[in-house]
CSV table of C-alpha atoms (C1' of nucleotides) in Angstrom, one decimal:
chain,number,residue,atom,x,y,z
A,3,MET,CA,-46.5,24.7,97.0
A,4,PRO,CA,-47.7,25.2,93.4
A,5,ASP,CA,-45.5,24.0,90.5
A,6,VAL,CA,-44.0,27.3,89.1
A,7,THR,CA,-41.6,25.5,86.7
A,8,PRO,CA,-42.5,26.8,83.2
A,9,TYR,CA,-43.5,24.1,80.8
A,10,TYR,CA,-40.4,24.5,78.6
A,11,LEU,CA,-38.0,23.8,81.6
A,12,SER,CA,-39.9,20.8,83.2
A,13,ASP,CA,-38.2,18.3,81.3
A,14,PRO,CA,-34.5,18.8,80.4
A,15,LYS,CA,-34.9,16.6,77.2
A,16,GLN,CA,-37.8,18.7,76.2
A,17,ARG,CA,-37.2,20.7,72.8
A,18,ILE,CA,-38.9,23.9,71.9
A,19,VAL,CA,-39.6,24.1,68.4
A,20,MET,CA,-41.0,27.1,66.5
A,21,HIS,CA,-42.6,27.2,63.1
A,22,LEU,CA,-43.0,30.5,61.3
A,23,ASP,CA,-45.1,30.8,58.4
A,24,MET,CA,-45.4,34.1,56.4
A,25,ASN,CA,-49.1,34.9,55.7
A,26,ALA,CA,-50.0,35.0,52.1
A,27,PHE,CA,-46.2,35.9,51.5
A,28,PHE,CA,-46.1,37.0,47.9
A,29,ALA,CA,-49.3,38.8,48.0
A,30,SER,CA,-48.3,40.4,51.4
A,31,VAL,CA,-45.0,41.7,49.9
A,32,GLU,CA,-46.9,43.0,47.0
A,33,GLN,CA,-49.4,44.9,49.1
A,34,ALA,CA,-46.6,46.2,51.3
A,35,ALA,CA,-44.8,47.6,48.2
A,36,ASN,CA,-47.8,49.2,46.8
A,37,PRO,CA,-50.3,51.1,49.0
A,38,GLU,CA,-53.0,50.9,46.2
A,39,LEU,CA,-53.2,47.2,46.8
A,40,GLN,CA,-53.6,47.3,50.5
A,41,GLY,CA,-56.9,45.9,51.9
A,42,ARG,CA,-57.9,44.8,48.4
A,43,PRO,CA,-58.5,41.4,47.0
A,44,ILE,CA,-55.3,40.6,45.0
A,45,ALA,CA,-53.6,37.6,43.7
A,46,VAL,CA,-49.9,36.9,42.5
A,47,THR,CA,-49.6,34.9,39.4
A,48,GLY,CA,-47.0,33.7,36.9
A,49,SER,CA,-46.7,35.4,33.5
A,50,GLY,CA,-48.2,34.1,30.3
A,51,ASN,CA,-51.7,32.9,29.4
A,52,ARG,CA,-51.6,29.6,31.0
A,53,THR,CA,-50.5,30.7,34.4
A,54,ILE,CA,-52.3,30.1,37.8
A,55,ILE,CA,-52.9,31.7,41.2
A,56,THR,CA,-49.6,31.4,43.3
A,57,THR,CA,-50.9,33.4,46.2
A,58,ALA,CA,-54.2,35.2,47.0
A,59,SER,CA,-54.4,38.1,49.6
A,60,TYR,CA,-56.7,37.3,52.5
A,61,GLU,CA,-59.1,39.7,51.0
A,62,ALA,CA,-59.2,37.6,48.0
A,63,ARG,CA,-59.4,34.3,50.0
A,64,LYS,CA,-62.8,35.5,51.4
A,65,PHE,CA,-64.1,35.2,47.9
A,66,GLY,CA,-62.8,31.6,47.6
A,67,VAL,CA,-59.8,32.5,45.5
A,68,LYS,CA,-57.1,29.7,46.3
A,69,THR,CA,-53.6,28.7,45.2
A,70,GLY,CA,-53.5,26.7,42.1
A,71,MET,CA,-56.7,28.2,40.6
A,72,ALA,CA,-56.8,29.0,36.8
A,73,ILE,CA,-57.2,32.7,36.4
A,74,TRP,CA,-60.7,32.5,34.9
A,75,GLU,CA,-61.8,30.5,37.8
A,76,ALA,CA,-60.5,33.0,40.3
A,77,LYS,CA,-62.2,35.8,38.5
A,78,ARG,CA,-65.4,33.9,38.5
A,79,HIS,CA,-65.3,33.8,42.3
A,80,CYS,CA,-64.0,37.3,42.6
A,81,PRO,CA,-64.6,39.6,39.6
A,82,GLN,CA,-62.9,42.6,41.1
A,83,LEU,CA,-59.7,40.6,41.7
A,84,ILE,CA,-56.5,42.3,41.1
A,85,LEU,CA,-53.8,40.3,39.3
A,86,VAL,CA,-50.0,41.0,40.0
A,87,VAL,CA,-47.5,39.0,38.0
A,88,GLY,CA,-44.9,37.9,40.6
A,89,ASP,CA,-41.5,39.2,40.9
A,90,ASN,CA,-39.3,36.4,42.3
A,91,ARG,CA,-36.3,38.6,43.3
A,92,LYS,CA,-38.4,40.7,45.6
A,93,TYR,CA,-39.6,37.6,47.5
A,94,THR,CA,-36.2,36.0,47.4
A,95,TYR,CA,-34.8,39.2,49.0
A,96,THR,CA,-37.5,39.5,51.6
A,97,SER,CA,-37.2,35.8,52.6
A,98,SER,CA,-33.4,36.0,53.0
A,99,ARG,CA,-33.6,39.1,55.2
A,100,ILE,CA,-36.2,37.4,57.4
A,101,MET,CA,-34.2,34.1,57.6
A,102,GLU,CA,-31.2,36.0,58.7
A,103,MET,CA,-33.3,37.8,61.3
A,104,MET,CA,-34.3,34.5,62.7
A,105,GLN,CA,-30.9,33.3,62.9
A,106,GLU,CA,-30.2,36.0,65.4
A,107,TYR,CA,-32.3,34.1,67.9
A,108,THR,CA,-30.8,30.7,67.3
A,109,PRO,CA,-28.4,29.1,64.9
A,110,GLU,CA,-30.9,26.1,64.5
A,111,VAL,CA,-33.0,27.5,61.7
A,112,GLU,CA,-34.2,25.2,59.2
A,113,ILE,CA,-35.5,26.8,55.8
A,114,PHE,CA,-38.5,24.8,55.0
A,115,SER,CA,-39.6,26.9,51.8
A,116,ILE,CA,-39.4,30.6,50.9
A,117,ASP,CA,-42.0,31.5,53.4
A,118,GLU,CA,-41.5,28.9,56.2
A,119,ALA,CA,-39.1,28.1,58.6
A,120,PHE,CA,-38.6,25.9,61.7
A,121,LEU,CA,-36.5,27.1,64.7
A,122,ASP,CA,-35.2,25.2,67.6
A,123,VAL,CA,-35.1,27.7,70.3
A,124,THR,CA,-34.3,25.2,73.2
A,125,HIS,CA,-30.9,26.8,73.9
A,126,SER,CA,-31.9,30.4,73.4
A,127,LEU,CA,-34.0,30.8,76.4
A,128,ALA,CA,-31.0,32.0,78.6
A,129,MET,CA,-30.3,34.7,76.2
A,130,PHE,CA,-34.1,35.8,75.3
A,131,GLY,CA,-36.4,34.4,77.9
A,132,THR,CA,-39.5,32.7,76.9
A,133,PRO,CA,-40.2,31.2,73.6
A,134,GLU,CA,-43.3,33.5,73.3
A,135,ARG,CA,-41.1,36.5,73.8
A,136,ILE,CA,-38.9,35.4,70.8
A,137,ALA,CA,-42.0,34.9,68.8
A,138,HIS,CA,-43.2,38.4,69.6
A,139,LEU,CA,-39.9,39.9,68.8
A,140,LEU,CA,-39.6,38.3,65.5
A,141,LYS,CA,-43.3,39.3,64.6
A,142,ALA,CA,-42.6,42.8,65.6
A,143,ARG,CA,-39.4,43.1,63.6
A,144,ILE,CA,-40.8,41.4,60.5
A,145,ARG,CA,-43.8,43.8,60.6
A,146,ALA,CA,-41.6,46.8,61.1
A,147,SER,CA,-39.0,46.0,58.5
A,148,PHE,CA,-41.3,44.5,55.7
A,149,GLY,CA,-44.9,45.5,56.5
A,150,ILE,CA,-46.0,42.0,56.6
A,151,THR,CA,-47.3,39.4,59.1
A,152,CYS,CA,-46.7,35.9,60.1
A,153,SER,CA,-48.0,33.1,62.0
A,154,ILE,CA,-46.1,31.3,64.5
A,155,GLY,CA,-46.5,27.9,66.3
A,156,ILE,CA,-44.5,26.8,69.4
A,157,ALA,CA,-44.4,23.1,70.3
A,158,PRO,CA,-42.2,20.2,71.6
A,159,ASN,CA,-41.5,19.2,67.9
A,160,LYS,CA,-41.8,20.2,64.2
A,161,LEU,CA,-45.0,18.2,63.4
A,162,LEU,CA,-46.8,20.1,66.3
A,163,ALA,CA,-45.2,23.5,65.7
A,164,LYS,CA,-46.4,23.3,62.3
A,165,LEU,CA,-49.8,22.3,63.3
A,166,ALA,CA,-49.9,25.2,65.7
A,167,SER,CA,-48.8,27.7,63.2
A,168,GLU,CA,-51.8,26.9,61.1
A,169,MET,CA,-54.3,27.2,63.9
A,170,GLN,CA,-54.3,31.1,63.8
A,171,LYS,CA,-54.0,33.1,60.7
A,172,PRO,CA,-53.1,35.6,59.8
A,173,ASP,CA,-50.8,37.1,62.4
A,174,GLY,CA,-51.3,34.3,64.9
A,175,LEU,CA,-49.3,32.8,67.8
A,176,THR,CA,-50.2,29.5,69.1
A,177,VAL,CA,-48.5,27.4,71.8
A,178,ILE,CA,-48.9,23.7,72.3
A,179,LYS,CA,-47.5,22.7,75.5
A,180,PRO,CA,-46.4,19.1,76.2
A,181,GLU,CA,-49.3,18.6,78.7
A,182,ASP,CA,-51.8,19.8,76.0
A,183,VAL,CA,-50.8,17.5,73.3
A,184,GLY,CA,-53.3,14.6,74.1
A,185,ARG,CA,-56.2,17.1,74.4
A,186,VAL,CA,-55.2,18.8,71.1
A,187,MET,CA,-54.9,15.6,69.2
A,188,GLU,CA,-57.9,13.9,70.3
A,189,ARG,CA,-60.4,15.6,68.0
A,190,LEU,CA,-58.1,16.9,65.3
A,191,PRO,CA,-59.0,15.7,61.9
A,192,ILE,CA,-56.2,13.6,60.5
A,193,GLN,CA,-55.9,15.7,57.3
A,194,GLU,CA,-54.7,18.6,59.4
A,195,LEU,CA,-51.2,17.0,59.8
A,196,CYS,CA,-48.5,17.8,57.4
A,197,GLY,CA,-47.9,14.6,55.6
A,198,ILE,CA,-51.4,13.3,55.3
A,199,GLY,CA,-52.8,14.3,52.1
A,200,LYS,CA,-56.1,13.6,50.3
A,201,LYS,CA,-55.3,9.9,49.4
A,202,MET,CA,-54.2,9.1,52.7
A,203,GLN,CA,-57.0,10.7,54.3
A,204,ARG,CA,-59.3,8.7,52.2
A,205,HIS,CA,-57.6,5.3,53.0
A,206,LEU,CA,-57.6,6.2,56.9
A,207,ASN,CA,-61.2,7.4,56.6
A,208,MET,CA,-62.2,4.0,55.1
A,209,MET,CA,-60.6,2.4,58.2
A,210,SER,CA,-62.8,4.5,60.2
A,211,ILE,CA,-60.1,6.6,61.4
A,212,HIS,CA,-61.1,10.3,61.2
A,213,THR,CA,-59.1,11.9,64.1
A,214,CYS,CA,-55.7,12.0,65.4
A,215,GLY,CA,-56.9,10.6,68.6
A,216,GLU,CA,-58.2,7.5,66.7
A,217,LEU,CA,-55.1,7.3,64.7
A,218,GLY,CA,-52.9,7.4,67.8
A,219,ARG,CA,-55.0,4.5,69.4
A,220,CYS,CA,-55.1,2.4,66.1
A,221,ASP,CA,-53.3,-1.0,66.3
A,222,GLU,CA,-49.9,-0.6,64.9
A,223,ALA,CA,-50.1,-4.0,63.1
A,224,ARG,CA,-53.2,-2.9,61.4
A,225,LEU,CA,-51.5,0.2,60.0
A,226,THR,CA,-48.4,-1.6,59.0
A,227,ARG,CA,-50.3,-4.2,57.3
A,228,LYS,CA,-52.1,-1.5,55.2
A,229,PHE,CA,-49.3,1.0,54.7
A,230,GLY,CA,-46.1,-0.8,55.2
A,231,ILE,CA,-43.3,1.0,57.0
A,232,ILE,CA,-45.1,4.2,57.4
A,233,GLY,CA,-47.7,2.6,59.5
A,234,MET,CA,-45.6,3.0,62.4
A,235,ARG,CA,-45.0,6.6,61.6
A,236,LEU,CA,-48.6,7.3,61.2
A,237,LYS,CA,-49.5,6.1,64.6
A,238,GLN,CA,-46.8,8.3,66.0
A,239,MET,CA,-48.2,11.3,64.0
A,240,GLY,CA,-51.6,10.6,65.5
A,241,GLN,CA,-50.1,10.6,69.0
A,242,GLY,CA,-48.3,14.0,68.2
A,243,PHE,CA,-44.8,12.5,68.5
A,244,ASP,CA,-42.1,13.6,66.1
A,245,ASP,CA,-38.3,13.4,66.9
A,246,SER,CA,-37.1,14.6,63.5
A,247,PRO,CA,-34.5,17.2,64.2
A,248,VAL,CA,-34.4,20.9,62.9
A,249,ILE,CA,-31.7,20.9,60.3
A,250,PRO,CA,-30.0,24.2,60.3
A,251,VAL,CA,-28.8,26.1,57.2
A,252,GLY,CA,-25.7,24.4,55.8
A,253,ARG,CA,-26.3,20.9,57.2
A,254,GLU,CA,-29.2,20.0,54.8
A,255,ASP,CA,-28.8,16.8,52.8
A,256,ASP,CA,-27.3,17.3,49.4
A,257,VAL,CA,-29.7,18.1,46.5
A,258,LYS,CA,-30.9,14.9,44.9
A,259,SER,CA,-32.2,16.3,41.4
A,260,VAL,CA,-32.1,19.4,39.2
A,261,GLY,CA,-34.8,20.1,36.9
A,262,HIS,CA,-36.9,22.5,34.8
A,263,SER,CA,-40.2,22.1,33.3
A,264,MET,CA,-42.4,24.5,31.5
A,265,THR,CA,-45.8,24.9,30.0
A,266,LEU,CA,-45.8,26.3,26.6
A,267,GLU,CA,-47.9,29.3,25.5
A,268,LYS,CA,-49.3,27.3,22.7
A,269,ASP,CA,-49.2,23.4,22.3
A,270,ILE,CA,-46.4,22.4,19.7
A,271,ASP,CA,-46.2,19.3,17.4
A,272,ARG,CA,-43.6,20.4,14.9
A,273,ARG,CA,-40.4,18.5,15.5
A,274,GLU,CA,-38.4,21.6,14.9
A,275,ASP,CA,-40.3,23.3,17.8
A,276,ILE,CA,-40.0,20.4,20.1
A,277,LEU,CA,-36.3,20.2,19.6
A,278,ARG,CA,-35.8,23.8,20.4
A,279,PHE,CA,-37.8,23.6,23.4
A,280,LEU,CA,-36.1,20.6,24.6
A,281,LEU,CA,-32.8,22.4,24.1
A,282,GLN,CA,-33.8,25.3,26.1
A,283,LEU,CA,-34.9,23.2,29.0
A,284,SER,CA,-31.4,21.2,28.8
A,285,GLU,CA,-29.7,24.5,28.7
A,286,MET,CA,-31.6,25.7,31.9
A,287,VAL,CA,-30.8,22.7,33.7
A,288,GLY,CA,-27.2,22.3,32.5
A,289,ARG,CA,-26.5,25.9,33.6
A,290,ARG,CA,-28.0,25.6,37.1
A,291,ALA,CA,-26.2,22.2,37.6
A,292,ARG,CA,-22.8,23.9,36.5
A,293,ARG,CA,-23.3,27.0,38.7
A,294,TYR,CA,-23.6,24.7,41.7
A,295,GLY,CA,-20.9,22.3,40.6
A,296,VAL,CA,-23.0,19.1,40.3
A,297,ALA,CA,-23.4,16.5,37.5
A,298,GLY,CA,-25.8,13.8,37.1
A,299,ARG,CA,-25.9,10.2,35.6
A,300,THR,CA,-29.6,10.0,35.1
A,301,VAL,CA,-31.6,12.2,32.6
A,302,SER,CA,-35.4,12.4,32.8
A,303,LEU,CA,-37.8,13.6,30.4
A,304,TYR,CA,-41.4,14.5,31.2
A,305,VAL,CA,-44.2,15.2,28.6
A,306,ARG,CA,-47.6,16.4,29.0
A,307,TYR,CA,-49.9,16.3,26.1
A,308,ALA,CA,-52.4,18.9,24.9
A,309,ASP,CA,-55.3,17.1,26.6
A,310,PHE,CA,-53.6,18.0,30.1
A,311,PHE,CA,-54.5,14.4,31.4
A,312,THR,CA,-52.2,12.4,29.4
A,313,SER,CA,-48.6,12.5,30.3
A,314,TRP,CA,-45.5,10.4,30.7
A,315,GLY,CA,-42.0,10.4,32.0
A,316,LYS,CA,-39.0,8.4,31.1
A,317,GLN,CA,-35.4,8.3,32.3
A,318,THR,CA,-32.1,7.1,31.1
A,319,THR,CA,-28.9,6.4,33.2
A,320,LEU,CA,-25.5,7.0,31.5
A,321,ARG,CA,-22.2,5.6,32.3
A,322,ASN,CA,-20.8,9.2,33.0
A,323,TYR,CA,-21.9,12.1,35.2
A,324,ILE,CA,-22.9,15.0,32.9
A,325,ASN,CA,-23.7,18.6,33.3
A,326,LEU,CA,-23.0,20.1,29.7
A,327,SER,CA,-26.3,21.4,28.2
A,328,ASN,CA,-25.5,19.5,24.8
A,329,GLU,CA,-25.0,16.2,26.6
A,330,ILE,CA,-28.3,16.6,28.7
A,331,TYR,CA,-29.8,17.5,25.5
A,332,LYS,CA,-28.7,14.4,23.6
A,333,ALA,CA,-29.7,12.1,26.3
A,334,ALA,CA,-33.2,13.7,26.6
A,335,LEU,CA,-33.6,13.6,22.8
A,336,SER,CA,-32.7,9.9,22.9
A,337,ILE,CA,-35.5,9.5,25.3
A,338,LEU,CA,-37.9,11.5,23.0
A,339,ASP,CA,-37.0,9.5,20.1
A,340,SER,CA,-37.8,6.2,21.9
A,341,VAL,CA,-41.4,7.3,22.0
A,342,GLU,CA,-44.1,7.8,19.4
A,343,LEU,CA,-45.8,11.1,20.4
A,344,GLU,CA,-49.5,10.8,20.4
A,345,GLN,CA,-50.6,14.4,20.6
A,346,PRO,CA,-49.2,18.1,20.6
A,347,ILE,CA,-47.1,18.8,23.6
A,348,ARG,CA,-48.4,21.1,26.3
A,349,LEU,CA,-45.5,20.9,28.8
A,350,MET,CA,-42.2,19.4,28.8
A,351,GLY,CA,-39.6,19.0,31.7
A,352,VAL,CA,-35.9,17.8,31.8
A,353,SER,CA,-34.1,17.0,35.0
A,354,ILE,CA,-31.0,15.2,36.1
A,355,SER,CA,-30.6,13.0,39.2
A,356,ASN,CA,-28.1,10.5,40.5
A,357,LEU,CA,-25.9,13.6,41.3
A,358,ASN,CA,-22.4,13.8,41.9
A,359,HIS,CA,-21.5,16.8,43.9
A,360,GLN,CA,-17.8,17.0,43.5
A,361,ALA,CA,-17.8,19.4,40.5
A,362,GLN,CA,-16.9,17.6,37.3
A,363,GLN,CA,-13.4,18.5,36.3
A,364,PRO,CA,-13.0,19.5,32.7
A,365,SER,CA,-11.8,16.6,30.5
A,366,LEU,CA,-8.2,16.3,29.5
A,367,PHE,CA,-9.2,15.6,25.8
A,368,GLU,CA,-8.7,18.9,23.9
A,369,GLU,CA,-12.0,18.7,22.2
A,370,GLU,CA,-14.0,18.3,25.4
A,371,ARG,CA,-12.0,20.9,27.2
A,372,LYS,CA,-12.7,23.5,24.5
A,373,ARG,CA,-16.3,22.8,24.6
A,374,ALA,CA,-16.3,23.2,28.4
A,375,ASP,CA,-14.6,26.4,27.8
A,376,VAL,CA,-17.2,27.8,25.6
A,377,THR,CA,-19.7,26.7,27.9
A,378,LYS,CA,-18.2,28.5,30.8
A,379,ALA,CA,-17.8,31.7,28.9
A,380,MET,CA,-21.6,31.5,27.9
A,381,ASP,CA,-22.5,31.0,31.5
A,382,GLU,CA,-20.4,34.0,32.6
A,383,VAL,CA,-22.0,36.1,30.1
A,384,ASN,CA,-25.5,35.0,30.9
A,385,GLU,CA,-24.7,35.5,34.7
A,386,ARG,CA,-23.8,39.2,33.9
A,387,PHE,CA,-26.5,40.0,31.5
A,388,GLY,CA,-29.3,38.0,32.4
A,389,ASN,CA,-30.8,34.7,31.3
A,390,MET,CA,-30.6,33.7,27.6
A,391,SER,CA,-28.7,36.6,26.4
A,392,VAL,CA,-26.2,34.3,24.9
A,393,THR,CA,-27.3,30.7,24.1
A,394,PHE,CA,-27.6,28.3,21.3
A,395,GLY,CA,-28.4,29.8,17.9
A,396,THR,CA,-31.6,27.8,17.4
A,397,LEU,CA,-33.0,29.4,20.7
A,398,LEU,CA,-32.8,32.8,19.7
A,399,PRO,CA,-36.0,33.2,17.7
A,400,ASP,CA,-37.9,31.9,20.8
A,401,LYS,CA,-36.3,34.3,23.2
A,402,GLU,CA,-39.3,36.5,23.5
A,403,LYS,CA,-42.0,33.8,23.8
A,404,ARG,CA,-41.0,31.2,26.1
A,405,GLY,CA,-43.4,29.4,28.2
A,406,SER,CA,-45.0,30.9,31.3
A,407,PHE,CA,-42.8,31.4,34.2
A,408,VAL,CA,-44.5,30.6,37.5
A,409,ILE,CA,-42.8,31.5,40.6
A,410,SER,CA,-43.1,28.9,43.3
A,411,PRO,CA,-43.3,29.0,47.0
A,412,ALA,CA,-41.1,25.8,47.1
A,413,TRP,CA,-38.1,27.8,45.9
A,414,ARG,CA,-35.4,28.4,48.3
A,415,PRO,CA,-33.9,31.8,48.9
A,416,LYS,CA,-30.3,30.6,48.5
A,417,GLY,CA,-28.3,27.8,46.8
A,418,ILE,CA,-28.9,25.5,44.0
A,419,ARG,CA,-32.7,25.2,44.8
A,420,ASN,CA,-33.0,29.0,44.1
A,421,VAL,CA,-34.3,29.1,40.4
A,422,ASP,CA,-33.8,32.8,40.1
A,423,VAL,CA,-32.5,33.3,36.5
A,424,GLU,CA,-30.0,36.1,37.5
B,12,DT,C1',-59.4,31.3,28.3
B,13,DC,C1',-59.4,25.7,31.7
B,14,DT,C1',-55.9,23.7,35.3
B,15,DG,C1',-47.7,25.9,37.2
B,16,DG,C1',-43.4,24.5,38.8
B,17,DG,C1',-39.8,23.2,42.2
B,18,DG,C1',-38.7,19.3,44.9
B,19,DT,C1',-38.7,14.6,48.2
B,20,DC,C1',-39.6,9.9,49.5
B,21,DC,C1',-41.5,5.3,48.8
B,22,DT,C1',-43.0,0.9,46.3
B,23,DA,C1',-42.8,-2.6,42.8
B,24,DG,C1',-40.9,-5.3,39.5
B,25,DG,C1',-37.2,-6.7,36.4
B,26,DA,C1',-32.3,-7.6,35.2
B,27,DC,C1',-28.3,-9.3,36.9
B,28,DC,C1',-24.7,-11.2,40.1
B,29,DC,C1',-22.9,-14.2,43.8
C,20,DT,C1',-30.8,-32.0,36.5
C,21,DC,C1',-33.0,-29.3,40.1
C,22,DT,C1',-33.3,-26.1,43.8
C,23,DG,C1',-32.8,-21.1,46.6
C,24,DG,C1',-32.2,-16.4,48.3
C,25,DG,C1',-29.8,-12.2,49.0
C,26,DG,C1',-28.1,-7.9,47.1
C,27,DT,C1',-27.7,-4.0,43.9
C,28,DC,C1',-29.1,-1.1,40.2
C,29,DC,C1',-32.5,0.3,37.2
C,30,DT,C1',-37.2,2.2,35.6
C,31,DA,C1',-41.9,3.6,36.5
C,32,DG,C1',-45.4,5.6,39.0
C,33,DG,C1',-47.8,7.6,43.0
C,34,DA,C1',-48.2,10.5,47.2
C,35,DC,C1',-46.9,14.4,49.4
C,36,DC,C1',-45.1,19.1,50.4
C,37,DC,C1',-44.7,24.4,49.1
DNA sequence: TCTGGGGTCCTAGGACCC
DNA sequence: TCTGGGGTCCTAGGACCC
């Protein structure tokens, strides 16, 4: 009698994890919204003259256009490339709808980025049948509702599900069954695994480890000597083992830091300009922190010089938790003034960390309370009328020519990590 | 006309305390 | 006078992800 038990029911402890990756998400959304862009090489960029390619359509990828390329470089690969300045709200909206759709199949949906999610569908099979059926339903609904495709991987854990979703693009569906794991990993190049980047690949290659099979068989002590605590984890990854849970919406860890950085349209070296820029960044960070009721004790300043390659970051930790723009500015300025600037500034970033998530109560001291009230009123006006409609006087002249905003796939559709300005 | 912006985690070394 | 080891907090920097 042949064993007819489906792979996903053969072991009661077996999880069934799905990874869903929207194909060329930003570019696909733009193509779906504008028929003239369909079937053509397009790329979504930020605004401004120093922006980069955020997402290239598959038609553009054929020419070698890649995420992160400078515009001129992308144009060199593909002269007929159509550039589209990205519109966050469109992507955030679409992403949120899709994430909601996924939650109809399981409450265990982890939002990994604006265009990726993990689903633990182990307990959804009684209702929906097989994991493949859930995948087909999702793909069909996403295509019908938004005119875009996604690739889905199904596997016993997150590491393998993510790997599987990468295997067929665009519009793929790949299943890695538990009994196939060994065969799949044997010849798989280590750099295909999420978590092994360029440097780690180089280190492992120098140890004559090129495939996951080799990594999984490597002596654990050898890996631990070289890489410390993650040596153990590396071996497990090579074996395709991963017990990290799918962390559903609402049960994520608290955010650890909040920051903004911006490349300027033109390098600046006048102190007046630098301070105005610093205040702008502090205001952006402060406002986001206040909106989400967090305050931080550590303020960090990051500066990249005109030559692009030289940069530094410094931080300072205060006695109190702060989230007022002025206080963030003051701390950032004290860092700036502890440094002798060597070149004009290309990029600056401000962030707060060491966060306290119990929203800071307004101070009992009259003066501070008043300042907090003014801040709150400003925030409310800004919420209603858009970013920077009311702000510190010194910022006004710069309102029109701020740095180049680049939309980032790492943004979350909801919550504090959503950097949307409205 | 060069090359974005949002994060997380880990390590090393120093200061300081018991 | 000399010896020590553990712990925490902090800064700096690097690797990695989308």
